[in-house]
Structures are given as structure tokens and as C-alpha cells.
PDB file of C-alpha atoms in Angstrom:
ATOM      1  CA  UNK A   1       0.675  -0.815 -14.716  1.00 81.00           C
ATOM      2  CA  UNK A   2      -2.543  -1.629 -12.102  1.00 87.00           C
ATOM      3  CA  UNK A   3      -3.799   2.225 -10.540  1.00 92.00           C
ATOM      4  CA  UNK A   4      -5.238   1.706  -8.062  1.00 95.00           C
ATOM      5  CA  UNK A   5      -7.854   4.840  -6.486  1.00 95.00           C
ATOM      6  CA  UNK A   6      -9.486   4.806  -2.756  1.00 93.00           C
ATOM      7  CA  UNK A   7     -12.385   7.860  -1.758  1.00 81.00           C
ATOM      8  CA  UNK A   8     -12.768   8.780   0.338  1.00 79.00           C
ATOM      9  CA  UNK A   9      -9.588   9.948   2.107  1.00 88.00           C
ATOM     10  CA  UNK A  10     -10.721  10.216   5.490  1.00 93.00           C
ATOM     11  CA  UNK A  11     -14.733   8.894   6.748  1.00 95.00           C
ATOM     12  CA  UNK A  12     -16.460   9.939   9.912  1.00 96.00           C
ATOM     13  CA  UNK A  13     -18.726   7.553  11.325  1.00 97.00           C
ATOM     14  CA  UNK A  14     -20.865   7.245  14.637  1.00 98.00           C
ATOM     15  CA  UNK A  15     -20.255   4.269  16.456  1.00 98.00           C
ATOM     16  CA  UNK A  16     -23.230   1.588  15.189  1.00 98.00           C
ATOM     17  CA  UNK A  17     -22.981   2.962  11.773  1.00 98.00           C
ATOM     18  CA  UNK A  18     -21.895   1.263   8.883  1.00 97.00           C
ATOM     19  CA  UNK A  19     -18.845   2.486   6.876  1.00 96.00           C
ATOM     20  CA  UNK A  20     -18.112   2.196   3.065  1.00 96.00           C
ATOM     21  CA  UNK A  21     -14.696   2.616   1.407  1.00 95.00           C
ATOM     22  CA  UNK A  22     -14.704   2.555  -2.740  1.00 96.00           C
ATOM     23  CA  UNK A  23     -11.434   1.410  -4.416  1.00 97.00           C
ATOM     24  CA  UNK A  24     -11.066   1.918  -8.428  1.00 97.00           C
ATOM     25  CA  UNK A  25      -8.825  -0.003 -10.426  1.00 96.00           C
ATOM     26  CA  UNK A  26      -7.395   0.492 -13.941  1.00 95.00           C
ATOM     27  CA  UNK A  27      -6.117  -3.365 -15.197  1.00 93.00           C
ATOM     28  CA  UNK A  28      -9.314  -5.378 -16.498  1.00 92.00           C
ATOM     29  CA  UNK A  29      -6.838  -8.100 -15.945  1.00 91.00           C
ATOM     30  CA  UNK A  30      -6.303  -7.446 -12.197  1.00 93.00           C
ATOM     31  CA  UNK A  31      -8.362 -10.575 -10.331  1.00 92.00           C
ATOM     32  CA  UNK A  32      -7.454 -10.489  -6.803  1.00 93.00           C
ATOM     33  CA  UNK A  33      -8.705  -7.800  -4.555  1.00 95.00           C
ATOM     34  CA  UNK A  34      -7.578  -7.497  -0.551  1.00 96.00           C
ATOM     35  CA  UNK A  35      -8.285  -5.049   2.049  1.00 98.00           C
ATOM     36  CA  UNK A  36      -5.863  -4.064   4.825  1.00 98.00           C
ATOM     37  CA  UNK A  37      -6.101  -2.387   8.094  1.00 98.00           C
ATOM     38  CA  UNK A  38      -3.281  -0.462   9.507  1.00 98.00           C
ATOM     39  CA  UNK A  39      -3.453   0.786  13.302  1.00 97.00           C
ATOM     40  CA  UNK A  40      -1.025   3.530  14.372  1.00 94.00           C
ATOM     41  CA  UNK A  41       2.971   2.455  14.139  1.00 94.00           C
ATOM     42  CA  UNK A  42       2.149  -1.730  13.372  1.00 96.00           C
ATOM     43  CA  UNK A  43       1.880  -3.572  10.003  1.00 97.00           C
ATOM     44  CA  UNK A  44      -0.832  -3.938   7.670  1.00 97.00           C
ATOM     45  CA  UNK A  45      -3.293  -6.773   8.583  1.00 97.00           C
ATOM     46  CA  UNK A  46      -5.540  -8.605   6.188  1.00 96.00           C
ATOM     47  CA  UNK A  47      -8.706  -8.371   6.824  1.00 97.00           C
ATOM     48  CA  UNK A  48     -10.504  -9.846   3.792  1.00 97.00           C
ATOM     49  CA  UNK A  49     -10.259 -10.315   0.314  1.00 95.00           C
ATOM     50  CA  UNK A  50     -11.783 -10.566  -2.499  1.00 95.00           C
ATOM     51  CA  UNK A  51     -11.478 -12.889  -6.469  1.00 92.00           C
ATOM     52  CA  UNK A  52     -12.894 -12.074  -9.724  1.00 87.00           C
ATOM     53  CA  UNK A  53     -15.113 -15.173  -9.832  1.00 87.00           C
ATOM     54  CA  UNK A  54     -17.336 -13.664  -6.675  1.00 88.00           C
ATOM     55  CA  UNK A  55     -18.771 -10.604  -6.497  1.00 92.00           C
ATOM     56  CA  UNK A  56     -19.569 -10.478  -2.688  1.00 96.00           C
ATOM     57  CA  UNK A  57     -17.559 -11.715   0.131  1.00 95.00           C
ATOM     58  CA  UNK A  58     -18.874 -11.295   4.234  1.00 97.00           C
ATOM     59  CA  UNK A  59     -16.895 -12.559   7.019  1.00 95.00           C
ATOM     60  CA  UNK A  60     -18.877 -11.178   9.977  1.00 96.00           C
ATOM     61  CA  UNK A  61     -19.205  -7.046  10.190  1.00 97.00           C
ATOM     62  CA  UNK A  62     -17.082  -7.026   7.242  1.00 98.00           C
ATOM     63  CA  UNK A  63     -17.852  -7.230   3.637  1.00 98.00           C
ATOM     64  CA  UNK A  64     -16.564  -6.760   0.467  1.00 98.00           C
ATOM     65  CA  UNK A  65     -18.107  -6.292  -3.021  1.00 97.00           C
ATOM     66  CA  UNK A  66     -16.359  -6.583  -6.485  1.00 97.00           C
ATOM     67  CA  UNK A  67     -18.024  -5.077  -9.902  1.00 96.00           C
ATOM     68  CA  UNK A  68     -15.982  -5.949 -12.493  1.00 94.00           C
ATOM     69  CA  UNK A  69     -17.587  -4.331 -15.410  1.00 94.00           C
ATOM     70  CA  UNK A  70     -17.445  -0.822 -13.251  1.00 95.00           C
ATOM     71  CA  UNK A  71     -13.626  -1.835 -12.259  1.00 96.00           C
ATOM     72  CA  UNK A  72     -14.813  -0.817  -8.770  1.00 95.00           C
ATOM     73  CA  UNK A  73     -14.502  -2.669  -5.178  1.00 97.00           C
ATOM     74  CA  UNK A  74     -15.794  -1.882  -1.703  1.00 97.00           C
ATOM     75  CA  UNK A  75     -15.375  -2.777   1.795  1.00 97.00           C
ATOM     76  CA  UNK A  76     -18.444  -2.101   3.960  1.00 98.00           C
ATOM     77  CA  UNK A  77     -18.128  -2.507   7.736  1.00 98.00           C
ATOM     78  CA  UNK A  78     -21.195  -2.721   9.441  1.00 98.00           C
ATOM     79  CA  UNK A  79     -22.161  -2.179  13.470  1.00 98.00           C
ATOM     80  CA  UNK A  80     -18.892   0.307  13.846  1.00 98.00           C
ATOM     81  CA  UNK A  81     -16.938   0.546  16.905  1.00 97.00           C
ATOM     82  CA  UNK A  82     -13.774   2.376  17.828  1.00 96.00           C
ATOM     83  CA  UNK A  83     -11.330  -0.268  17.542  1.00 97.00           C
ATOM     84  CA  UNK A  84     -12.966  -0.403  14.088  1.00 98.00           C
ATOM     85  CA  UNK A  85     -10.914   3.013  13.494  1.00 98.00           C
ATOM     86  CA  UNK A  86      -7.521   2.711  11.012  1.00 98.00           C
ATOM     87  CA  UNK A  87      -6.087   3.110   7.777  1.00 97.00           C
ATOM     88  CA  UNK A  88      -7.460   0.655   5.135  1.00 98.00           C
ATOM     89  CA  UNK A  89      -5.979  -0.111   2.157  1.00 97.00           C
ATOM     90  CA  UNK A  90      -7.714  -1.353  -0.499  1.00 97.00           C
ATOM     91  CA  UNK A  91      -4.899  -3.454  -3.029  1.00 96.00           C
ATOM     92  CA  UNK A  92      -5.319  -5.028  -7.052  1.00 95.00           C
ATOM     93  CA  UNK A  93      -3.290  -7.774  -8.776  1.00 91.00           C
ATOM     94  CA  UNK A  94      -3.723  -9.921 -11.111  1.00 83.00           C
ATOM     95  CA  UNK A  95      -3.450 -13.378  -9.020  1.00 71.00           C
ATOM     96  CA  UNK A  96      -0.318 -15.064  -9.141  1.00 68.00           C
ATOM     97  CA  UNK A  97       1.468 -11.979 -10.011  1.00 72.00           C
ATOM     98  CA  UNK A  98       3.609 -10.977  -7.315  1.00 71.00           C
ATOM     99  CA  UNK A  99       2.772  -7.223  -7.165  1.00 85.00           C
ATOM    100  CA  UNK A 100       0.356  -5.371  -5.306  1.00 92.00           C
ATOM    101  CA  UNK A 101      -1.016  -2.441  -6.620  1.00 93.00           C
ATOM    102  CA  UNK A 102      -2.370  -0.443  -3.352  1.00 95.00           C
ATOM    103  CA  UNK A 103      -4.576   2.480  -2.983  1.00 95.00           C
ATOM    104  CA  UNK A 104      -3.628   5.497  -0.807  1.00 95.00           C
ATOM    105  CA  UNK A 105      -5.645   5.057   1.960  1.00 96.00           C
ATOM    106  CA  UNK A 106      -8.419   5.649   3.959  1.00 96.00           C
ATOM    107  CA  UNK A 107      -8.753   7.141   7.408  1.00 96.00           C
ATOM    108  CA  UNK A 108     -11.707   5.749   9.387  1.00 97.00           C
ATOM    109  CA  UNK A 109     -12.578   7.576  12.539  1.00 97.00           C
ATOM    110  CA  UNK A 110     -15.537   6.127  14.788  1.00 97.00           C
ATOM    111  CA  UNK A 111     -16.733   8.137  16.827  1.00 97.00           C
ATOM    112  CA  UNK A 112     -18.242   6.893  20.185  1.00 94.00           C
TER     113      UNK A 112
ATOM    114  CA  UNK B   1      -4.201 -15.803   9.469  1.00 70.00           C
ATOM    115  CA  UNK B   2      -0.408 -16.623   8.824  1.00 90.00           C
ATOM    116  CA  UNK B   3       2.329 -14.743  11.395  1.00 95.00           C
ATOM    117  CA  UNK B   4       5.026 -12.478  10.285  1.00 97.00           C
ATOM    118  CA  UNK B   5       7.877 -11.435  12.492  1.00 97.00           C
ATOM    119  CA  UNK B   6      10.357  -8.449  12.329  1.00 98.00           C
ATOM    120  CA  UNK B   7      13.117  -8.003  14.122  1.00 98.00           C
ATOM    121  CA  UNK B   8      13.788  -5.353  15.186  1.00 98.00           C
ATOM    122  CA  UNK B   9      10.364  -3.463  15.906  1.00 97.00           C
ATOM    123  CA  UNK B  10      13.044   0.075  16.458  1.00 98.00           C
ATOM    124  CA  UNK B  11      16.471   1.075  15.595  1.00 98.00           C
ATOM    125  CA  UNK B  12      18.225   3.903  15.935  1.00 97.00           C
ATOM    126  CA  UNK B  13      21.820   4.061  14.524  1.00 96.00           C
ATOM    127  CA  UNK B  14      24.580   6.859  13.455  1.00 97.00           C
ATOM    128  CA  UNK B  15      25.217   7.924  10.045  1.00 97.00           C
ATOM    129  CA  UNK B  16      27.388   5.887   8.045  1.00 97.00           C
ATOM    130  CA  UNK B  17      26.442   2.579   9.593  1.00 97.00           C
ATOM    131  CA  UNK B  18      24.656  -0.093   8.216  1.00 97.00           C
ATOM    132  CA  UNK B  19      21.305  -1.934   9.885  1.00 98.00           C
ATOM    133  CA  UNK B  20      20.078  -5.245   9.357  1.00 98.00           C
ATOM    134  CA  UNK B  21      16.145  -6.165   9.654  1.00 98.00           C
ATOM    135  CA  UNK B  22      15.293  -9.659   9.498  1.00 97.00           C
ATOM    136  CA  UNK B  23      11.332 -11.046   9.073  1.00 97.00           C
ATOM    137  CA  UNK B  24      10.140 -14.727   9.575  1.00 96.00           C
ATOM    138  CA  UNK B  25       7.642 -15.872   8.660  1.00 94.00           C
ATOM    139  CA  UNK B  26       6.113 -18.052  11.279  1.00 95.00           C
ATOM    140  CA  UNK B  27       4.017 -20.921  10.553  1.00 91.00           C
ATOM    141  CA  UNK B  28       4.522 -21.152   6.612  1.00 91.00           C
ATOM    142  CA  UNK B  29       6.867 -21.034   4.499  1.00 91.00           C
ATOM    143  CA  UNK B  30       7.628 -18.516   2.207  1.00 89.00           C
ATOM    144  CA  UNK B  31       9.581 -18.763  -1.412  1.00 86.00           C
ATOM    145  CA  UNK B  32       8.217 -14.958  -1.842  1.00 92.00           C
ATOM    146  CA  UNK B  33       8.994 -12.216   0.785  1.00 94.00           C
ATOM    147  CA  UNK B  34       8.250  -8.571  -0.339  1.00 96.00           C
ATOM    148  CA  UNK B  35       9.610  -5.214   1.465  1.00 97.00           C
ATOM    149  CA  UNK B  36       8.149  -2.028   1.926  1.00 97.00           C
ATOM    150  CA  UNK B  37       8.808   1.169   2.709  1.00 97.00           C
ATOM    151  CA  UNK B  38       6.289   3.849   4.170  1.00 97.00           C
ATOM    152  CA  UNK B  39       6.517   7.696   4.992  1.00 94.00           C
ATOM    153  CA  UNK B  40       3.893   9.039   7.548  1.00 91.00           C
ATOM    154  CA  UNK B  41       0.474   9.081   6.423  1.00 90.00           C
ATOM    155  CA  UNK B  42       1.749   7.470   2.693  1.00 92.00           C
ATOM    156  CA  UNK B  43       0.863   4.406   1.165  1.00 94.00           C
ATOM    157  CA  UNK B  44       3.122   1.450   1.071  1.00 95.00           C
ATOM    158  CA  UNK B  45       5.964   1.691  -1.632  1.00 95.00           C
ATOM    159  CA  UNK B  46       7.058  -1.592  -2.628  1.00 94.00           C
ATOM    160  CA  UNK B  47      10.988  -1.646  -2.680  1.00 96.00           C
ATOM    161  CA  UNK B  48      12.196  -5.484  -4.009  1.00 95.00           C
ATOM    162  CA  UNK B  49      10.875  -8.482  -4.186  1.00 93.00           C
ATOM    163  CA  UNK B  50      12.719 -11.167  -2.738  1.00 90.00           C
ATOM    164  CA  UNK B  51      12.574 -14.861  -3.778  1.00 88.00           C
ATOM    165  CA  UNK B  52      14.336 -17.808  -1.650  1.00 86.00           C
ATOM    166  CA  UNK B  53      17.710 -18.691  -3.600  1.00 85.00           C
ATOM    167  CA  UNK B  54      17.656 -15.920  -6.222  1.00 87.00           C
ATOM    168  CA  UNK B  55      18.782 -12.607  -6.506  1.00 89.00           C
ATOM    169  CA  UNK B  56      15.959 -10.140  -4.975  1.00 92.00           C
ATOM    170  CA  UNK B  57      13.955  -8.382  -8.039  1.00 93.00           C
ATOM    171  CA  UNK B  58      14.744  -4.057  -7.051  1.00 95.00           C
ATOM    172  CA  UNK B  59      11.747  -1.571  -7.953  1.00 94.00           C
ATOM    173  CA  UNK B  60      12.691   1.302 -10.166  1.00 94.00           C
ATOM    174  CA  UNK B  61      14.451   4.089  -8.152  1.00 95.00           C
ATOM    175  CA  UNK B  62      15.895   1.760  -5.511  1.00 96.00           C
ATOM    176  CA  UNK B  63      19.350   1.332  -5.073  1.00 95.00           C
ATOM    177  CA  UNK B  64      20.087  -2.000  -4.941  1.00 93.00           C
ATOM    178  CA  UNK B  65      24.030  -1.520  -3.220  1.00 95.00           C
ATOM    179  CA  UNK B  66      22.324   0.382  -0.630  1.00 96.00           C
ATOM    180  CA  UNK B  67      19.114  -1.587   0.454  1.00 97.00           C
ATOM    181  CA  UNK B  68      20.883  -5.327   0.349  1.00 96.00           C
ATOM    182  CA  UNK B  69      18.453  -8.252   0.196  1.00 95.00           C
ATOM    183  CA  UNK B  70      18.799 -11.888   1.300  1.00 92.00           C
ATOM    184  CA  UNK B  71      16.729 -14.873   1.517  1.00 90.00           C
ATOM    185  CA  UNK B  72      18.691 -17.355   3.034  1.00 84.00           C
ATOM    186  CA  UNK B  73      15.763 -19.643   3.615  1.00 90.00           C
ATOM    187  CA  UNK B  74      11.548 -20.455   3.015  1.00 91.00           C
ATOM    188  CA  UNK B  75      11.146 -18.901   6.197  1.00 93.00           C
ATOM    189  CA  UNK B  76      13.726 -15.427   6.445  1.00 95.00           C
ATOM    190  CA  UNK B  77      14.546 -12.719   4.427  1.00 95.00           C
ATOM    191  CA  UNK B  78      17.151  -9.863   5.601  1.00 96.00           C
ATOM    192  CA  UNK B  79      17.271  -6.828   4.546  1.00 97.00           C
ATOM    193  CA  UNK B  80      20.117  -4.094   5.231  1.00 97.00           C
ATOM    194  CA  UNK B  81      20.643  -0.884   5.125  1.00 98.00           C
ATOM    195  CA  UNK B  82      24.173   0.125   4.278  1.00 97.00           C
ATOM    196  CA  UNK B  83      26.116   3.326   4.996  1.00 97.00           C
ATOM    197  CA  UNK B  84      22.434   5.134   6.636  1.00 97.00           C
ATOM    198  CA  UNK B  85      21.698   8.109   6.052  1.00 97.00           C
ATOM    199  CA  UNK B  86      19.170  10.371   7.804  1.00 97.00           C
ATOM    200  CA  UNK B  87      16.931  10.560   4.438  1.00 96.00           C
ATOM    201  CA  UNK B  88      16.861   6.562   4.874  1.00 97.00           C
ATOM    202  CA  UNK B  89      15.053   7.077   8.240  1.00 97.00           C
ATOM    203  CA  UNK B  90      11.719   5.313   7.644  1.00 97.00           C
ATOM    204  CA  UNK B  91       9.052   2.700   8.377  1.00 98.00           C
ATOM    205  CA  UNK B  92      10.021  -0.240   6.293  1.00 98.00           C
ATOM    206  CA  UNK B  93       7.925  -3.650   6.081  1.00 98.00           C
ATOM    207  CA  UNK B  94       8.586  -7.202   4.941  1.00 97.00           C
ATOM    208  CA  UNK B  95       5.220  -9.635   3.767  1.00 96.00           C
ATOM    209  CA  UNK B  96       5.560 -12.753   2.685  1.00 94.00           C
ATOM    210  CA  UNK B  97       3.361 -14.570   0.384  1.00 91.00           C
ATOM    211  CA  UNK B  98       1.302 -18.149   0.527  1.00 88.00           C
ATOM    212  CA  UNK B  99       1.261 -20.208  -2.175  1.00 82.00           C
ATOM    213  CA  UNK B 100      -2.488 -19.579  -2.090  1.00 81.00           C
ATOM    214  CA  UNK B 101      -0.784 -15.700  -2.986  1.00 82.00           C
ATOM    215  CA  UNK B 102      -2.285 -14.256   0.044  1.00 89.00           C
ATOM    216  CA  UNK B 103       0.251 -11.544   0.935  1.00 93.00           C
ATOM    217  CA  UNK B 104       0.589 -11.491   4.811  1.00 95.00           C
ATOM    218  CA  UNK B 105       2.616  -8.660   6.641  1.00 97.00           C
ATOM    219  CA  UNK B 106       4.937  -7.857   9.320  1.00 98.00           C
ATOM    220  CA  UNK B 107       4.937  -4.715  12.055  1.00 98.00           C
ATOM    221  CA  UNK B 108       7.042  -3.203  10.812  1.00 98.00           C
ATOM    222  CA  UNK B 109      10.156  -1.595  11.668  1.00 98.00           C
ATOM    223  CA  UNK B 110      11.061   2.028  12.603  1.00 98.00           C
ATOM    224  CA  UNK B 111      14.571   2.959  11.376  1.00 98.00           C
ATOM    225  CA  UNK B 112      15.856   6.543  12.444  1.00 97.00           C
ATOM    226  CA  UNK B 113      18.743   7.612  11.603  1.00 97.00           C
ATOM    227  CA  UNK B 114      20.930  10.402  13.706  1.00 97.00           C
TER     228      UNK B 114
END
């Protein structure tokens, strides 16, 4: 099945700086790539996604890029702030298919 | 983005009872609802898959007599917890899926177990 790997853990950031979170995946045939943010004790919300037939995707301070031939997505959040701190998960199917393969997770802390 | 309910957001409840979570989804409707389980500071384990009108598909491990699925309609799935235990004290999630396969989630609901 889809493995799915997110580095790093946990990212420091100073408010106003951009963050970057790398997701790996294993399935050549996965094509559908979304992000999640978790806050403390709620559900994961998504924030943005990503298909095969793009390689870039912004929707404001967010971004997300997708190489396939590297197997390799990001999520780059640009002009931090500290409601910009969470979990996010990075997730891999192949679209259609029901499952979501998700990463462990990654701990952003902004700092003010 | 598309709204997903859960009800209830906390439960506590004795050992040897059973609890019942329902999510909604809000303004769609869903023929795919998934649920989730999470441990603090895990990743989200996916427990069944559950599909209006048909029996709900279980992930490897999980004990379907215990964790009992419905989805009664496009718009609510149920799941419940039978005979809890304090190991079964978790945060457990429902999503439910557009037809565009967008996979939108709930908040989630904090069982404990005493």
C-alpha cells in the first residue's frame, strides 16, 4: 500500500517567515495530494490540495507543489503568523480510491 | 468548504456500556463517510469505511462486533462503541467524502472511558 513520509517532525518559525513541510510518497499511482491542519482537540481541516495533472497550487499564503518524478509534495506557507501554528498532515491516494494514506505529522510553531 | 458535524464533541461513560457518535454531514450529501481514530500526538488511523446502504468496509485489526457502523442515510453515519473499555478511550473522527472525492472532516469526539 501508499507510505506516506512528512520531515520534518516539528518546524520553528518567526512570525513573517515562510514555512515548508516535505511529504514523500511510495505509489507512482497515487494522484491526489491534500494537506490538513489540525489545532489542539478539533478535527482536521482542509486546507488545500493538490492533482497529478498540476504541479503548483496557491490559494493565498498557502501553496502547494507536486513533483511527480521525485514522488515528493510540499506545502509552503508564506507571511507566518501564530494562528498559522498546528499539526499538518500531508495525505496520498490515488483519486477515486477511497483511502487516504496520511503522513505523521508536522508540528508548526510560530513564534511571535 | 463542506461542514461536518459530530455529536457528541465529549463523552464520558462506565465500563461495560456502549456509546453512540453520530456525524452529519451538513450541506452535501455523502454516500462515503470514513472514521478515525487518533491517540495523542499520532496520526489518524483509519478504522472502516462506511458506505450509505451497505455493510461498512472494517480495516485490518478492528473489531467489527465492537466498533458497530451505520449509515442510515446520504447525510449520517453512527458509529458505536459497545461494551467500552478503558483501552477504547480515544479521539475518534468521522469525514465524509464529495463526489468530487474531497474528504472533509468532523471535530471530533473525545471518548473516555472510567
Amino acid at each position: 500500500g501508499e507510505n506516506v513520509e512528512q520531515h520534518p517532525s516539528t518546524l520553528s518559525v518567526q512570525e513573517g517567515d515562510s514555512a515548508v513541510i516535505k511529504c514523500t510518497y511510495s505509489d507512482s499511482a497515487s494522484n491526489y495530494f491534500p494537506w490538513y491542519k489540525q489545532e489542539l482537540g478539533k478535527g482536521p481541516q482542509l486546507i488545500i490540495d493538490i492533482r497529478s495533472n498540476v504541479g503548483e497550487k496557491k490559494d493565498q499564503r498557502i501553496a502547494v507543489t507536486l513533483n511527480k518524478t521525485a514522488k515528493h509534495f510540499s506545502l509552503h506557507i508564506t507571511e507566518t503568523q501564530p494562528e498559522d501554528s498546528a499539526v499538518y498532515f500531508c495525505a496520498a491516494s490515488v483519486y477515486g480510491n477511497n483511502r487516504l494514506a496520511f503522513g505523521k505529522g508536522n508540528q508548526v510553531v510560530v513564534i511571535p | 468548504g463542506a461542514v461536518v458535524s459530530q455529536h457528541p464533541s465529549r463523552v464520558i461513560c462506565k465500563s461495560g456500556t456502549s456509546v453512540k457518535i453520530e456525524c452529519r454531514s451538513l450541506d452535501f450529501q455523502a454516500t462515503t463517510m470514513f472514521w478515525y481514530r487518533q491517540f495523542p500526538k499520532q496520526s489518524l488511523m483509519l478504522m472502516a469505511t462506511s458506505n450509505e446502504g451497505s455493510k461498512a468496509t472494517y480495516e485490518q485489526g478492528v473489531e467489527k462486533d465492537k466498533f458497530l457502523i451505520n449509515h442510515a442515510s446520504l447525510t449520517l453515519s453512527t458509529l458505536t462503541v459497545t461494551s467500552a473499555h478503558p483501552e477504547d478511550s480515544s479521539f475518534y473522527i468521522c469525514s465524509a467524502r464529495l463526489q468530487t472525492y474531497e474528504q472533509y472532516f468532523g471535530p471530533g469526539t473525545r471518548l473516555t472511558v472510567t
